[in-house]
Coordinates of C-alpha atoms in Angstrom, one line a residue:
M1 CA 50.7 113.9 70.0
A2 CA 50.8 117.9 69.3
A3 CA 47.1 118.9 69.8
D4 CA 45.0 117.0 71.9
P5 CA 41.0 116.1 71.2
F6 CA 39.9 120.3 72.4
G7 CA 41.5 121.7 68.9
Q8 CA 44.0 123.1 72.3
N9 CA 47.7 122.9 70.9
G10 CA 50.8 122.5 73.6
D11 CA 54.4 121.4 73.1
S12 CA 54.8 118.4 75.0
E13 CA 58.5 119.0 75.5
K14 CA 57.6 122.0 77.0
A15 CA 55.0 120.5 79.3
A16 CA 57.6 117.9 80.6
K17 CA 60.1 120.0 81.2
V18 CA 56.9 122.1 84.1
I19 CA 56.6 118.7 85.0
V20 CA 59.8 118.5 85.9
E21 CA 60.4 121.7 87.8
V22 CA 57.2 121.6 90.1
I23 CA 58.0 118.0 91.3
N24 CA 61.7 119.4 92.3
K25 CA 60.2 122.1 93.9
E26 CA 60.5 121.9 97.6
D27 CA 56.6 123.4 97.4
P28 CA 55.3 121.5 95.1
P29 CA 51.8 122.2 94.0
K30 CA 49.1 119.9 95.1
M31 CA 47.8 120.9 90.7
I32 CA 49.3 122.3 87.8
L33 CA 47.2 123.7 85.4
L34 CA 49.0 123.4 81.8
G35 CA 47.9 124.8 78.4
E36 CA 46.8 128.8 77.8
G37 CA 43.3 129.0 79.1
A38 CA 44.0 126.2 81.9
A39 CA 44.2 128.2 84.7
D40 CA 41.3 130.2 83.6
L41 CA 39.3 127.4 83.1
G42 CA 40.1 125.3 86.2
I43 CA 39.5 128.6 88.3
K44 CA 35.7 129.2 87.0
I45 CA 35.1 125.5 87.9
L46 CA 36.7 126.0 91.9
R47 CA 34.4 128.6 92.1
E48 CA 31.2 127.2 90.8
E49 CA 31.8 123.8 93.5
I50 CA 32.8 126.8 96.1
R51 CA 28.8 127.8 95.0
E52 CA 27.0 124.9 95.2
I53 CA 29.0 123.4 98.1
T54 CA 28.3 126.6 99.9
K55 CA 24.2 126.5 98.9
W56 CA 23.5 122.8 100.5
K57 CA 25.6 122.8 103.2
D58 CA 23.8 123.4 105.6
L59 CA 22.0 121.0 104.7
G60 CA 24.9 118.2 104.1
E61 CA 25.6 119.2 108.1
A62 CA 22.0 118.6 108.9
V63 CA 22.5 114.3 109.9
G64 CA 25.1 114.9 112.8
F65 CA 24.2 113.5 115.8
E66 CA 22.0 116.0 118.1
K67 CA 24.5 118.3 120.8
Q68 CA 23.7 117.1 124.1

């Protein structure tokens, strides 16, 4: 369990401690990415998602009823 299929090594005890710490926070995050580089990868993916949503925003909003 020390390594995942993507070749990233991680300490499961440290991960468990972080998870417990996070869930005991007064304002816990909706998401926490664990492991070296995980946050950077998450940010990259979310930026790509934002670009995609923005690109198609007008078309997606075109399905509304006509305003009178």
